[in-house]
XYZ file of C-alpha atoms in Angstrom:
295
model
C -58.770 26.255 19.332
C -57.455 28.974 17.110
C -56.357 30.096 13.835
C -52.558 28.394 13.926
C -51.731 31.280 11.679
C -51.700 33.351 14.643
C -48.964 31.457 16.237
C -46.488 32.349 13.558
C -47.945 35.510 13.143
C -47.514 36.015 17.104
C -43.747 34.955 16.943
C -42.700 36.990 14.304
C -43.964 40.312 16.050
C -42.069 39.054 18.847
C -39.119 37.984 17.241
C -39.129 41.160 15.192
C -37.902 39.566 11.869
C -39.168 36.455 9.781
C -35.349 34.869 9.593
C -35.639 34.603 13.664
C -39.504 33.637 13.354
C -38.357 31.140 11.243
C -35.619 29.658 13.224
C -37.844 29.883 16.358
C -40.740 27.649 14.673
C -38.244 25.090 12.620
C -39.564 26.212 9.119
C -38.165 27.941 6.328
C -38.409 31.923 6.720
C -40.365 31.894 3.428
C -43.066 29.533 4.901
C -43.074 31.749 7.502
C -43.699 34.854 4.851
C -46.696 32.573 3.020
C -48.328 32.060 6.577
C -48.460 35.923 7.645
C -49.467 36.871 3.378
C -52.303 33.924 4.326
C -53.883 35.148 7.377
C -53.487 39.037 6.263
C -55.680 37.490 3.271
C -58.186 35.594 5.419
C -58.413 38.634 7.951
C -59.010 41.632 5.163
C -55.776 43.907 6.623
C -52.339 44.758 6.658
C -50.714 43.546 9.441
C -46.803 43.783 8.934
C -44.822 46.293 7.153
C -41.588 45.088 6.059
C -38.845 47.537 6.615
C -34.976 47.713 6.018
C -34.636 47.714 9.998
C -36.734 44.477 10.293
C -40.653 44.362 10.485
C -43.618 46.745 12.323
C -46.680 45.759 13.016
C -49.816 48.395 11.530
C -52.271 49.769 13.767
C -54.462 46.495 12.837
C -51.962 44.781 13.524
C -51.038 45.893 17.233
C -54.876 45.050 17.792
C -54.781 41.288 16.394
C -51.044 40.764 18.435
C -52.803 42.101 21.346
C -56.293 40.214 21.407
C -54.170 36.747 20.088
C -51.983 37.225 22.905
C -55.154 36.980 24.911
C -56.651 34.549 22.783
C -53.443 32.182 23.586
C -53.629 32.433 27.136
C -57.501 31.801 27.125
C -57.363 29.142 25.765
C -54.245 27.410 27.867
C -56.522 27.819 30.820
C -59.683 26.606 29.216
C -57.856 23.621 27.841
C -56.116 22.978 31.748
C -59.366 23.555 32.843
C -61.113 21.147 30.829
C -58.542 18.351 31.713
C -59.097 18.749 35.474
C -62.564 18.394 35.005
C -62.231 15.222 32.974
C -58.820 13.912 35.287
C -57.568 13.244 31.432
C -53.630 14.394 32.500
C -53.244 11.607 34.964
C -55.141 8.771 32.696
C -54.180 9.241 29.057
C -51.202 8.767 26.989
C -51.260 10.723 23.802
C -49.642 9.004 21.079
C -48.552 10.582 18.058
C -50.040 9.247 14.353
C -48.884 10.348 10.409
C -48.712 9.085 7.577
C -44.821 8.170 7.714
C -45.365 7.453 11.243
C -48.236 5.647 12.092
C -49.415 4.691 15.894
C -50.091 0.559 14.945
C -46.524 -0.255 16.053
C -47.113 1.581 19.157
C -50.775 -0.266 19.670
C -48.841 -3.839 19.548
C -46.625 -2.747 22.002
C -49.209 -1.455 24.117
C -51.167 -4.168 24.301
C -48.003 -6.309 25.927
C -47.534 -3.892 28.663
C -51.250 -2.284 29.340
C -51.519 -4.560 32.120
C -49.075 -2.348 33.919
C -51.518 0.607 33.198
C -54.682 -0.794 34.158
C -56.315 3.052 34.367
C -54.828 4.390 31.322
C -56.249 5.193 28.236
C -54.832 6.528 24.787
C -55.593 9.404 22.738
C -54.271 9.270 18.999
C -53.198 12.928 18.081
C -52.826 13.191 13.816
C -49.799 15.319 12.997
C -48.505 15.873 9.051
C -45.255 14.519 8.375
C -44.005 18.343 6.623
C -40.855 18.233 6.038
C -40.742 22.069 6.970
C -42.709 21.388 9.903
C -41.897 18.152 11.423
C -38.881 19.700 13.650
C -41.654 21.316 15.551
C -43.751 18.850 16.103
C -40.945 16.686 17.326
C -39.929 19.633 20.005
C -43.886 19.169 21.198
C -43.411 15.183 22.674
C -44.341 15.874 26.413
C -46.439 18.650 25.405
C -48.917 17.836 22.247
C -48.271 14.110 22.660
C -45.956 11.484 25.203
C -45.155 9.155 22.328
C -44.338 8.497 18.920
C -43.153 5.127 17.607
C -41.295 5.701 14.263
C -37.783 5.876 12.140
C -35.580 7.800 13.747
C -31.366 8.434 13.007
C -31.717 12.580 12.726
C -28.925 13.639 14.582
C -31.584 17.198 14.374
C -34.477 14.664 15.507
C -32.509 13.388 18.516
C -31.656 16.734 19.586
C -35.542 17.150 20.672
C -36.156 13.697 22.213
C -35.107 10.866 23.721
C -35.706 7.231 21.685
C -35.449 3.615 22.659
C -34.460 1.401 20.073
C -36.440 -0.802 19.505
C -35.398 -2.724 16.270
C -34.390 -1.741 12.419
C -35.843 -1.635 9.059
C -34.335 -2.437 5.855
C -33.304 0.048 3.219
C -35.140 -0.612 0.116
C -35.937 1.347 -3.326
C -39.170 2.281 -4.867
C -39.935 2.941 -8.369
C -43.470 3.423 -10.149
C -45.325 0.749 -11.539
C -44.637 1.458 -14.978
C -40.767 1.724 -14.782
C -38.460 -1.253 -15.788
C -37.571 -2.224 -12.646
C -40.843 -2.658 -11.021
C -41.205 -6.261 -12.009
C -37.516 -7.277 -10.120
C -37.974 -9.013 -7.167
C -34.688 -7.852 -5.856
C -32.436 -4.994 -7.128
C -28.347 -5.374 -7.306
C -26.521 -1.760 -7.289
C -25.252 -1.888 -10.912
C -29.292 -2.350 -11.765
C -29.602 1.640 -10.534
C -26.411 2.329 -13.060
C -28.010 4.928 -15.046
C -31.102 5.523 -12.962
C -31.754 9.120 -10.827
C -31.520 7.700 -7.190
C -33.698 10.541 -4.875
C -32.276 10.395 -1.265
C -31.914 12.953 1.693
C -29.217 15.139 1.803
C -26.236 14.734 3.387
C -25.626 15.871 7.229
C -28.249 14.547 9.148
C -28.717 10.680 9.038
C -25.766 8.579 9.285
C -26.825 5.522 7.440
C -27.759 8.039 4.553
C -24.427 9.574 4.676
C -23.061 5.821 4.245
C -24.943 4.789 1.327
C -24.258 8.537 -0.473
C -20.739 7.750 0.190
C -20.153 4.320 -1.035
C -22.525 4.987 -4.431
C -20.390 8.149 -5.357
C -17.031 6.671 -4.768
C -18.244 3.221 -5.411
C -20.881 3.470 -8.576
C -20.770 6.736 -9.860
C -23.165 5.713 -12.754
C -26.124 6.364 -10.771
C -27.379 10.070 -10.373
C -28.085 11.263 -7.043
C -30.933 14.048 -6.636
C -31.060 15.555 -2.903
C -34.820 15.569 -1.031
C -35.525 17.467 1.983
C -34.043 15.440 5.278
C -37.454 14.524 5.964
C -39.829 13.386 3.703
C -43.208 14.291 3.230
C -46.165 12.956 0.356
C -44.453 15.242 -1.957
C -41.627 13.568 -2.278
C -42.995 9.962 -3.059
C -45.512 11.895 -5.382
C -42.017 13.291 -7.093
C -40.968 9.601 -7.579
C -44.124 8.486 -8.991
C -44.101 11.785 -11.254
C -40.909 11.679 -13.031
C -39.677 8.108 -13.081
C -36.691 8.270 -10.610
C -35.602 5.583 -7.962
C -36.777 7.116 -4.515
C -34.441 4.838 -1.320
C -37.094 5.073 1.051
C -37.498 2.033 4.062
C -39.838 -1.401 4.292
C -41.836 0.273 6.585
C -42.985 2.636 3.830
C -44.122 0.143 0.817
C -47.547 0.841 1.282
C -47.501 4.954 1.622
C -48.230 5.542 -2.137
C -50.028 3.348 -4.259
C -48.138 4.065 -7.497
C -44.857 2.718 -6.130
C -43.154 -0.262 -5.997
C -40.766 -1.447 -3.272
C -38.294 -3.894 -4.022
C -35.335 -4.654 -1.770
C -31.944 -4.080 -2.670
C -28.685 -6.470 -2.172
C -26.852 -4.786 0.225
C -26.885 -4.230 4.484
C -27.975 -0.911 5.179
C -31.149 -0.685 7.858
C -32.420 2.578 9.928
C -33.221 2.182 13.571
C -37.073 2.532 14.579
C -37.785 3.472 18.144
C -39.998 4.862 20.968
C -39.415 8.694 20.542
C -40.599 10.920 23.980
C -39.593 13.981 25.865
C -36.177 14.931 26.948
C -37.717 15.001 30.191
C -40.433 12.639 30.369
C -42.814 13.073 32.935
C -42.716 10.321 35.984
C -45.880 7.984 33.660
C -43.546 8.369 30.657
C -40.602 7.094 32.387
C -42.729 4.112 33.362
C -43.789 3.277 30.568
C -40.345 3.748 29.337
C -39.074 1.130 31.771
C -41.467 -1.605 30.784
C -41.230 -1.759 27.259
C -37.270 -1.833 27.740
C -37.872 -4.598 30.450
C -40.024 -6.487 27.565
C -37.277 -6.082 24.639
């Protein structure tokens, strides 16, 4: 209902520096920086000055913090307000839905247990899988949305939700059409000797850590580039774009249309799960409960 820009913009005049903005929102303090040198374009004014000591807001500055503060709580109450009127708390699941993460696997499940929750409905609620951002939308399950059905070993992930497990997917490569490997209907290691292999970096996802560990002791013919711990677009647009291997999961063949996915010979699967809240809300629980009592 507003400008989101005012959210960070809000944070870091609370927080007093970008760094602790930054760490506050789960995004880089220079996307922080490019949201604030954004909205002081949009707006026409100087809102920060940057100091040695840490930041201060300009006169025009105290006036937006002020009337955003108000703006915030305005709209809380208009959006509670709205939901009374409609009952929609009590009736509606809201399920979360990217690119990466898509809500179909969540709609076949729903569909086995619905009977359960004969008055419910569901409300799909689009997020963007941003690697900078998706920490914070994961912190939102309970708030912006009760579910999410998707990939998940983040040990920074798990730290902001609970998840059921509710089966794996296979570790698999993807190349572009026009590199020599595309036409191999299965890949052996030695085939990447030589090859750039783009992967997450190491620290957050144990299988990940596994396969970085046995292809640098193990092969150390194939390069390994380091991606962001989550991917985003712009990471299987960097595969496409410069001919590398990209390990990515079967779940993800279809995301861009300039890659192929071929499976590789070897054992190594992420779990996929039902993510929600630390504290899930009685409904949540519920629903919890049955799909556990259907696996």
């Amino acid at each position: 209902m507003y400008n989101s820009q005012l959210t960070v913009f809000v944070c870091v005049a609370d927080c007093g520096s970008f760094s602790k903005a930054a760490e506050k929102l789960f995004i880089s303090a220079t996307a922080v920086m490019k949201q604030i040198n954004s909205l002081e374009k949009h707006l026409n004014l100087k809102l920060i000055e940057r100091t040695p000591r840490g930041i201060l807001l300009t006169p025009a500055g105290d006036v937006i913090y002020r009337d955003a503060k108000f703006l915030f709580d305005y709209s809380r109450r208009s959006i509670e307000n709205a939901r009374q009127a409609m009952n929609v708390c009590d009736t509606t699941f809201c399920v979360g839905t990217s690119l990466l993460n898509p809500a179909k696997p969540f709609m076949d499940l729903w569909y086995r247990v619905n009977k359960e929750f004969a008055n419910y409905k569901l409300h799909l609620v689009p997020f963007e899988d941003d690697h900078e951002g998706i920490l914070s939308e994961i912190a939102q399950l309970g708030e912006k949305f009760d579910f999410l059905l998707g990939v998940c070993d983040s040990k920074l992930w798990l730290d902001k939700c609970n998840m059921l497990p509710l089966g794996r997917y296979r570790k698999m490569c993807a190349v572009s059409r026009e590199h020599p490997l595309a036409q191999k209907k299965q890949l052996e290691i030695s085939d990447l000797y030589g090859e750039t292999l783009m992967m997450v970096k190491q620290g957050d996802s144990e299988v990940n850590d596994r396969i970085r560990e046995d292809l640098t002791h193990n092969h150390p013919a194939i390069q390994i580039e380091d991606t962001p711990h989550f991917y985003d677009i712009s990471v299987f647009n960097r595969c496409a774009e410069t001919g590398n291997v990209l390990l990515i999961l079967e779940c993800w063949k279809d995301v861009h249309p300039a890659l192929v996915t071929i499976p590789v010979n070897w054992n190594y699967s992420s779990p996929y799960g039902l993510l929600y809240a630390l504290e899930p809300p009685e409904d949540v629980a519920k629903f919890v409960n049955a799909v556990k009592i259907l696996s």
